[in-house]
Each structure stands twice: as structure tokens, then as C-alpha cells.
Short mmCIF file of N, CA and C in Angstrom, two decimals:
data_model
loop_
_atom_site.label_atom_id
_atom_site.label_comp_id
_atom_site.label_asym_id
_atom_site.label_seq_id
_atom_site.Cartn_x
_atom_site.Cartn_y
_atom_site.Cartn_z
N MET N 298 18.95 -6.31 13.13
CA MET N 298 18.39 -5.65 11.98
C MET N 298 16.87 -5.68 12.10
N ARG N 299 16.23 -4.61 11.67
CA ARG N 299 14.77 -4.55 11.67
C ARG N 299 14.31 -3.78 10.45
N MET N 300 13.05 -4.01 10.08
CA MET N 300 12.49 -3.26 8.95
C MET N 300 12.23 -1.83 9.39
N TYR N 301 12.53 -0.90 8.50
CA TYR N 301 12.35 0.51 8.79
C TYR N 301 11.37 1.14 7.80
N ILE N 302 11.65 0.99 6.50
CA ILE N 302 10.80 1.60 5.48
C ILE N 302 10.56 0.61 4.34
N LEU N 303 9.32 0.61 3.88
CA LEU N 303 8.93 -0.10 2.66
C LEU N 303 8.40 0.98 1.74
N SER N 304 8.91 1.05 0.52
CA SER N 304 8.45 2.10 -0.37
C SER N 304 7.41 1.58 -1.35
N ILE N 305 6.45 2.46 -1.64
CA ILE N 305 5.40 2.18 -2.61
C ILE N 305 5.56 3.23 -3.71
N PRO N 306 5.72 2.79 -4.96
CA PRO N 306 5.84 3.78 -6.04
C PRO N 306 4.50 4.48 -6.29
N ILE N 307 4.56 5.78 -6.39
CA ILE N 307 3.34 6.56 -6.65
C ILE N 307 3.62 7.58 -7.74
N SER N 308 2.56 8.10 -8.32
CA SER N 308 2.71 9.16 -9.32
C SER N 308 2.11 10.47 -8.85
N ASN N 309 1.30 10.43 -7.78
CA ASN N 309 0.63 11.63 -7.31
C ASN N 309 0.54 11.59 -5.78
N TYR N 310 1.23 12.53 -5.13
CA TYR N 310 1.25 12.54 -3.66
C TYR N 310 -0.15 12.64 -3.07
N ASP N 311 -0.92 13.63 -3.52
CA ASP N 311 -2.22 13.89 -2.90
C ASP N 311 -3.16 12.70 -3.05
N LYS N 312 -3.19 12.14 -4.26
CA LYS N 312 -4.07 10.99 -4.51
C LYS N 312 -3.66 9.80 -3.64
N ALA N 313 -2.37 9.53 -3.60
CA ALA N 313 -1.87 8.40 -2.81
C ALA N 313 -2.09 8.63 -1.32
N LEU N 314 -1.79 9.83 -0.86
CA LEU N 314 -1.96 10.14 0.56
C LEU N 314 -3.42 10.00 0.97
N LYS N 315 -4.32 10.46 0.14
CA LYS N 315 -5.75 10.35 0.44
C LYS N 315 -6.17 8.88 0.51
N PHE N 316 -5.73 8.09 -0.46
CA PHE N 316 -6.11 6.68 -0.49
C PHE N 316 -5.56 5.92 0.72
N TYR N 317 -4.27 6.10 0.98
CA TYR N 317 -3.63 5.31 2.04
C TYR N 317 -4.06 5.74 3.45
N THR N 318 -4.48 7.02 3.61
CA THR N 318 -4.93 7.47 4.94
C THR N 318 -6.44 7.36 5.08
N GLU N 319 -7.18 7.93 4.14
CA GLU N 319 -8.64 7.99 4.30
C GLU N 319 -9.33 6.67 4.00
N ILE N 320 -8.80 5.89 3.07
CA ILE N 320 -9.44 4.61 2.72
C ILE N 320 -8.82 3.46 3.52
N LEU N 321 -7.50 3.34 3.49
CA LEU N 321 -6.86 2.21 4.18
C LEU N 321 -6.69 2.44 5.68
N GLY N 322 -6.59 3.70 6.10
CA GLY N 322 -6.52 3.99 7.53
C GLY N 322 -5.13 4.18 8.11
N PHE N 323 -4.11 4.27 7.25
CA PHE N 323 -2.77 4.54 7.78
C PHE N 323 -2.70 5.98 8.27
N VAL N 324 -1.70 6.28 9.07
CA VAL N 324 -1.53 7.60 9.67
C VAL N 324 -0.22 8.21 9.18
N LYS N 325 -0.27 9.48 8.80
CA LYS N 325 0.94 10.15 8.32
C LYS N 325 1.90 10.34 9.49
N LYS N 326 3.15 9.93 9.30
CA LYS N 326 4.16 10.08 10.35
C LYS N 326 5.14 11.19 9.99
N ARG N 327 5.58 11.21 8.75
CA ARG N 327 6.53 12.25 8.31
C ARG N 327 6.03 12.87 7.01
N ASP N 328 6.25 14.17 6.87
CA ASP N 328 5.95 14.87 5.62
C ASP N 328 6.90 16.05 5.54
N SER N 329 8.06 15.80 4.92
CA SER N 329 9.10 16.82 4.82
C SER N 329 9.29 17.22 3.38
N GLU N 330 9.43 18.53 3.15
CA GLU N 330 9.72 19.04 1.81
C GLU N 330 11.21 18.83 1.55
N MET N 331 11.51 18.16 0.46
CA MET N 331 12.91 17.97 0.08
C MET N 331 13.23 19.05 -0.94
N ALA N 332 13.87 18.75 -2.01
CA ALA N 332 14.18 19.73 -3.05
C ALA N 332 13.27 19.53 -4.25
N HIS N 333 13.02 20.60 -5.00
CA HIS N 333 12.31 20.54 -6.28
C HIS N 333 10.92 19.91 -6.17
N GLY N 334 10.21 20.18 -5.08
CA GLY N 334 8.85 19.66 -4.93
C GLY N 334 8.76 18.23 -4.46
N ILE N 335 9.90 17.62 -4.21
CA ILE N 335 9.91 16.24 -3.72
C ILE N 335 9.64 16.26 -2.23
N ARG N 336 8.73 15.39 -1.79
CA ARG N 336 8.40 15.29 -0.38
C ARG N 336 8.78 13.91 0.15
N PHE N 337 9.10 13.88 1.41
CA PHE N 337 9.40 12.61 2.09
C PHE N 337 8.21 12.34 2.99
N ILE N 338 7.29 11.50 2.49
CA ILE N 338 6.06 11.20 3.22
C ILE N 338 6.08 9.74 3.62
N THR N 339 5.95 9.51 4.93
CA THR N 339 5.82 8.13 5.39
C THR N 339 4.53 7.99 6.19
N LEU N 340 4.01 6.79 6.18
CA LEU N 340 2.78 6.45 6.89
C LEU N 340 3.06 5.26 7.80
N VAL N 341 2.28 5.16 8.84
CA VAL N 341 2.39 4.01 9.74
C VAL N 341 1.00 3.48 10.05
N SER N 342 0.98 2.28 10.54
CA SER N 342 -0.28 1.69 11.00
C SER N 342 -0.64 2.32 12.34
N PRO N 343 -1.91 2.68 12.54
CA PRO N 343 -2.30 3.20 13.87
C PRO N 343 -2.15 2.13 14.94
N GLU N 344 -2.08 0.85 14.52
CA GLU N 344 -1.89 -0.25 15.47
C GLU N 344 -0.43 -0.41 15.88
N ASP N 345 0.48 0.23 15.11
CA ASP N 345 1.92 0.09 15.36
C ASP N 345 2.63 1.38 14.94
N PRO N 346 2.36 2.50 15.67
CA PRO N 346 2.91 3.79 15.24
C PRO N 346 4.44 3.87 15.25
N ASN N 347 5.10 2.99 15.96
CA ASN N 347 6.57 2.98 15.97
C ASN N 347 7.13 1.85 15.12
N GLY N 348 6.26 1.22 14.34
CA GLY N 348 6.68 0.11 13.50
C GLY N 348 7.18 0.58 12.14
N PRO N 349 7.30 -0.34 11.20
CA PRO N 349 7.78 -0.01 9.86
C PRO N 349 6.95 1.09 9.21
N GLU N 350 7.61 1.93 8.43
CA GLU N 350 6.95 3.05 7.77
C GLU N 350 6.79 2.75 6.27
N LEU N 351 5.69 3.22 5.74
CA LEU N 351 5.40 3.07 4.32
C LEU N 351 5.75 4.39 3.65
N LEU N 352 6.75 4.38 2.78
CA LEU N 352 7.20 5.59 2.09
C LEU N 352 6.47 5.73 0.76
N LEU N 353 5.82 6.87 0.56
CA LEU N 353 5.18 7.16 -0.73
C LEU N 353 6.26 7.71 -1.64
N GLU N 354 6.78 6.84 -2.49
CA GLU N 354 7.96 7.14 -3.33
C GLU N 354 7.51 7.62 -4.71
N PRO N 355 7.80 8.88 -5.05
CA PRO N 355 7.31 9.41 -6.34
C PRO N 355 8.16 8.98 -7.52
N ASN N 356 8.32 7.69 -7.69
CA ASN N 356 9.17 7.18 -8.76
C ASN N 356 8.40 6.33 -9.77
N ALA N 357 7.09 6.49 -9.82
CA ALA N 357 6.27 5.65 -10.71
C ALA N 357 6.61 5.84 -12.18
N LYS N 358 7.19 6.99 -12.53
CA LYS N 358 7.51 7.24 -13.95
C LYS N 358 8.92 6.80 -14.33
N TYR N 359 9.70 6.38 -13.34
CA TYR N 359 11.05 5.89 -13.62
C TYR N 359 10.93 4.60 -14.44
N HIS N 360 11.69 4.50 -15.52
CA HIS N 360 11.49 3.39 -16.47
C HIS N 360 11.59 2.01 -15.82
N GLY N 361 12.47 1.84 -14.86
CA GLY N 361 12.61 0.54 -14.21
C GLY N 361 11.39 0.19 -13.36
N ILE N 362 10.88 1.19 -12.66
CA ILE N 362 9.70 0.98 -11.83
C ILE N 362 8.47 0.75 -12.71
N LYS N 363 8.37 1.51 -13.82
CA LYS N 363 7.24 1.31 -14.73
C LYS N 363 7.22 -0.12 -15.24
N ALA N 364 8.38 -0.62 -15.65
CA ALA N 364 8.46 -1.99 -16.18
C ALA N 364 8.10 -3.02 -15.10
N LEU N 365 8.60 -2.80 -13.88
CA LEU N 365 8.31 -3.72 -12.78
C LEU N 365 6.81 -3.73 -12.48
N ARG N 366 6.22 -2.55 -12.34
CA ARG N 366 4.79 -2.48 -12.00
C ARG N 366 3.93 -3.09 -13.09
N LYS N 367 4.30 -2.86 -14.34
CA LYS N 367 3.54 -3.42 -15.46
C LYS N 367 3.60 -4.96 -15.42
N ALA N 368 4.79 -5.50 -15.21
CA ALA N 368 4.95 -6.96 -15.17
C ALA N 368 4.19 -7.56 -13.99
N LEU N 369 4.27 -6.92 -12.83
CA LEU N 369 3.56 -7.43 -11.65
C LEU N 369 2.05 -7.40 -11.88
N ALA N 370 1.56 -6.28 -12.42
CA ALA N 370 0.11 -6.15 -12.66
C ALA N 370 -0.37 -7.18 -13.68
N GLU N 371 0.40 -7.39 -14.73
CA GLU N 371 0.01 -8.38 -15.75
C GLU N 371 -0.10 -9.78 -15.16
N ASP N 372 0.75 -10.07 -14.21
CA ASP N 372 0.74 -11.41 -13.60
C ASP N 372 -0.08 -11.47 -12.31
N GLY N 373 -0.68 -10.32 -11.93
CA GLY N 373 -1.54 -10.29 -10.73
C GLY N 373 -0.78 -10.39 -9.43
N ILE N 374 0.48 -9.98 -9.46
CA ILE N 374 1.33 -10.10 -8.26
C ILE N 374 1.33 -8.77 -7.51
N PRO N 375 0.97 -8.80 -6.22
CA PRO N 375 0.98 -7.56 -5.43
C PRO N 375 2.40 -7.06 -5.16
N ILE N 376 2.53 -5.75 -5.05
CA ILE N 376 3.84 -5.17 -4.74
C ILE N 376 4.07 -5.09 -3.23
N ALA N 377 2.97 -5.18 -2.46
CA ALA N 377 3.08 -5.15 -1.00
C ALA N 377 1.92 -5.94 -0.41
N SER N 378 2.09 -6.35 0.83
CA SER N 378 1.06 -7.11 1.53
C SER N 378 0.88 -6.53 2.93
N PHE N 379 -0.38 -6.27 3.29
CA PHE N 379 -0.69 -5.74 4.61
C PHE N 379 -1.51 -6.78 5.39
N ALA N 380 -1.16 -6.96 6.65
CA ALA N 380 -1.86 -7.92 7.50
C ALA N 380 -3.14 -7.30 8.04
N VAL N 381 -4.20 -8.08 8.04
CA VAL N 381 -5.48 -7.67 8.62
C VAL N 381 -5.99 -8.81 9.50
N GLN N 382 -6.91 -8.49 10.41
CA GLN N 382 -7.47 -9.51 11.29
C GLN N 382 -8.42 -10.44 10.54
N ASP N 383 -9.23 -9.85 9.64
CA ASP N 383 -10.28 -10.60 8.95
C ASP N 383 -10.37 -10.10 7.51
N VAL N 384 -9.88 -10.89 6.57
CA VAL N 384 -9.84 -10.47 5.16
C VAL N 384 -11.24 -10.21 4.62
N GLN N 385 -12.18 -11.11 4.93
CA GLN N 385 -13.55 -10.95 4.41
C GLN N 385 -14.16 -9.63 4.89
N LYS N 386 -14.00 -9.34 6.16
CA LYS N 386 -14.54 -8.11 6.74
C LYS N 386 -13.88 -6.88 6.12
N GLU N 387 -12.56 -6.92 5.95
CA GLU N 387 -11.84 -5.78 5.35
C GLU N 387 -12.20 -5.64 3.87
N TYR N 388 -12.36 -6.77 3.19
CA TYR N 388 -12.79 -6.75 1.78
C TYR N 388 -14.14 -6.03 1.67
N GLU N 389 -15.06 -6.38 2.51
CA GLU N 389 -16.40 -5.76 2.47
C GLU N 389 -16.34 -4.27 2.78
N ARG N 390 -15.51 -3.89 3.76
CA ARG N 390 -15.37 -2.47 4.11
C ARG N 390 -14.78 -1.69 2.94
N LEU N 391 -13.68 -2.21 2.38
CA LEU N 391 -13.00 -1.49 1.28
C LEU N 391 -13.86 -1.50 0.01
N ASN N 392 -14.50 -2.62 -0.26
CA ASN N 392 -15.37 -2.71 -1.43
C ASN N 392 -16.49 -1.67 -1.32
N GLY N 393 -17.02 -1.50 -0.12
CA GLY N 393 -18.06 -0.51 0.12
C GLY N 393 -17.58 0.92 -0.08
N LEU N 394 -16.27 1.12 0.03
CA LEU N 394 -15.69 2.45 -0.18
C LEU N 394 -15.26 2.66 -1.63
N GLY N 395 -15.55 1.67 -2.48
CA GLY N 395 -15.24 1.81 -3.91
C GLY N 395 -13.90 1.29 -4.35
N VAL N 396 -13.17 0.59 -3.46
CA VAL N 396 -11.87 0.02 -3.84
C VAL N 396 -12.10 -1.12 -4.82
N LYS N 397 -11.30 -1.14 -5.88
CA LYS N 397 -11.44 -2.17 -6.92
C LYS N 397 -10.51 -3.35 -6.63
N PHE N 398 -11.13 -4.49 -6.41
CA PHE N 398 -10.36 -5.71 -6.14
C PHE N 398 -10.09 -6.47 -7.42
N THR N 399 -8.89 -7.01 -7.53
CA THR N 399 -8.54 -7.88 -8.65
C THR N 399 -8.61 -9.34 -8.22
N GLN N 400 -8.66 -9.57 -6.91
CA GLN N 400 -8.84 -10.93 -6.38
C GLN N 400 -9.73 -10.84 -5.15
N LYS N 401 -10.85 -11.49 -5.19
CA LYS N 401 -11.73 -11.55 -4.02
C LYS N 401 -11.08 -12.44 -2.97
N PRO N 402 -11.55 -12.38 -1.73
CA PRO N 402 -10.94 -13.22 -0.69
C PRO N 402 -10.92 -14.69 -1.09
N MET N 403 -9.78 -15.30 -0.89
CA MET N 403 -9.65 -16.73 -1.15
C MET N 403 -8.64 -17.32 -0.17
N SER N 404 -8.85 -18.58 0.14
CA SER N 404 -7.96 -19.27 1.07
C SER N 404 -7.19 -20.35 0.33
N ALA N 405 -5.91 -20.43 0.64
CA ALA N 405 -5.05 -21.46 0.06
C ALA N 405 -3.82 -21.62 0.94
N GLY N 406 -3.49 -22.86 1.22
CA GLY N 406 -2.27 -23.13 1.99
C GLY N 406 -2.28 -22.56 3.40
N GLY N 407 -3.46 -22.40 3.98
CA GLY N 407 -3.53 -21.87 5.33
C GLY N 407 -3.61 -20.35 5.40
N TRP N 408 -3.59 -19.68 4.22
CA TRP N 408 -3.66 -18.23 4.17
C TRP N 408 -4.96 -17.81 3.52
N THR N 409 -5.51 -16.69 3.96
CA THR N 409 -6.62 -16.05 3.27
C THR N 409 -6.14 -14.69 2.83
N SER N 410 -6.39 -14.35 1.58
CA SER N 410 -5.92 -13.07 1.07
C SER N 410 -6.87 -12.53 0.01
N ALA N 411 -6.73 -11.26 -0.29
CA ALA N 411 -7.44 -10.59 -1.37
C ALA N 411 -6.49 -9.53 -1.92
N VAL N 412 -6.71 -9.10 -3.16
CA VAL N 412 -5.81 -8.15 -3.81
C VAL N 412 -6.62 -7.02 -4.43
N PHE N 413 -6.15 -5.80 -4.24
CA PHE N 413 -6.83 -4.64 -4.81
C PHE N 413 -5.84 -3.68 -5.48
N ASP N 414 -6.41 -2.78 -6.28
CA ASP N 414 -5.64 -1.72 -6.95
C ASP N 414 -5.64 -0.50 -6.04
N ASP N 415 -4.47 0.08 -5.81
CA ASP N 415 -4.38 1.22 -4.88
C ASP N 415 -4.63 2.58 -5.54
N THR N 416 -5.12 2.60 -6.75
CA THR N 416 -5.40 3.80 -7.57
C THR N 416 -4.14 4.50 -8.04
N ASN N 417 -2.97 3.98 -7.71
CA ASN N 417 -1.71 4.53 -8.18
C ASN N 417 -0.96 3.51 -9.04
N GLY N 418 -1.68 2.48 -9.49
CA GLY N 418 -1.07 1.50 -10.37
C GLY N 418 -0.40 0.33 -9.67
N ASN N 419 -0.63 0.20 -8.38
CA ASN N 419 -0.03 -0.91 -7.63
C ASN N 419 -1.11 -1.89 -7.20
N LEU N 420 -0.77 -3.16 -7.22
CA LEU N 420 -1.63 -4.17 -6.63
C LEU N 420 -1.16 -4.39 -5.20
N ILE N 421 -2.11 -4.35 -4.26
CA ILE N 421 -1.81 -4.52 -2.85
C ILE N 421 -2.61 -5.70 -2.32
N GLU N 422 -1.95 -6.54 -1.55
CA GLU N 422 -2.61 -7.70 -0.95
C GLU N 422 -2.96 -7.40 0.51
N ILE N 423 -4.12 -7.86 0.94
CA ILE N 423 -4.42 -7.92 2.37
C ILE N 423 -4.48 -9.40 2.72
N ALA N 424 -3.94 -9.75 3.88
CA ALA N 424 -3.85 -11.16 4.23
C ALA N 424 -4.03 -11.36 5.73
N GLU N 425 -4.67 -12.47 6.05
CA GLU N 425 -4.70 -12.92 7.44
C GLU N 425 -3.43 -13.72 7.63
N VAL N 426 -2.60 -13.28 8.52
CA VAL N 426 -1.31 -13.91 8.72
C VAL N 426 -1.43 -14.93 9.85
N PRO N 427 -1.17 -16.19 9.53
CA PRO N 427 -1.25 -17.21 10.58
C PRO N 427 -0.19 -16.96 11.66
N ALA N 428 -0.54 -17.31 12.89
CA ALA N 428 0.41 -17.17 13.99
C ALA N 428 1.60 -18.08 13.75
N THR N 429 2.77 -17.62 14.12
CA THR N 429 3.98 -18.44 13.94
C THR N 429 4.44 -19.01 15.24
#
């Protein structure tokens, strides 16, 4: 078994696609028109183009997702975590691009992480992942 897709709830395709590609640096892998204006858009890391895909899921208005995102945001819990080489360096790069952080870089338990708002109502963590 392997990871294939991780979905991120969004409310606006264009806004999310712009943020995740132009600001975070992911690359669009799939963009298929489904029915009724629904698109199947996935993104991948340029460092791992055949790795897990991030699905921009237009379900942010679904009552269950709304409740989940609200609860996570209130408690400061990220909905997803992306690995980076250097959290401080990535924090400075993203901060310079206007990304709003809810947690500045901090280290605890051998991990360094920071948390930001993805402009679609999700908190996203960046973390330096220790070697296993």
C-alpha cells in the first residue's frame, strides 16, 4: 500500500491553484473537467513528480468539512503538513510573499515547524522532518 492522494478542501479553484502553484511551488499534474463545473485537479511536488498527489477538493462548503475546518482552525491544528529542508528559510520566503503565519517557526521534541493560512481557510504546517 502507498499514499496516492491527499485532499485539501477548497472553495475556489483559481485562488487555490494560484496559491499552491505560484506561492508554494507545487506543479499541476492533472486538471480534468468532470460534470457540472467540477474539476479534478491534483498537484505534486517538483521534487517528487511521481509521488503523492494533492487534490484540490471543492468541498469547503459541505457542512461536515465546514465544521471540521472551523474546529481545526480554532485549535490551531493544521489540516496537512508539508516537509521542507529548512523551516526558517521557507518561513522567510513565504512571509516575504505575503503568506500569513499563525505559528512562527518553533522547535519542540526534535521537530521544527511553522503554520500558515492557505487563503482557502486551511491551516498548513511546514516541518523539517527528522531522518528515520
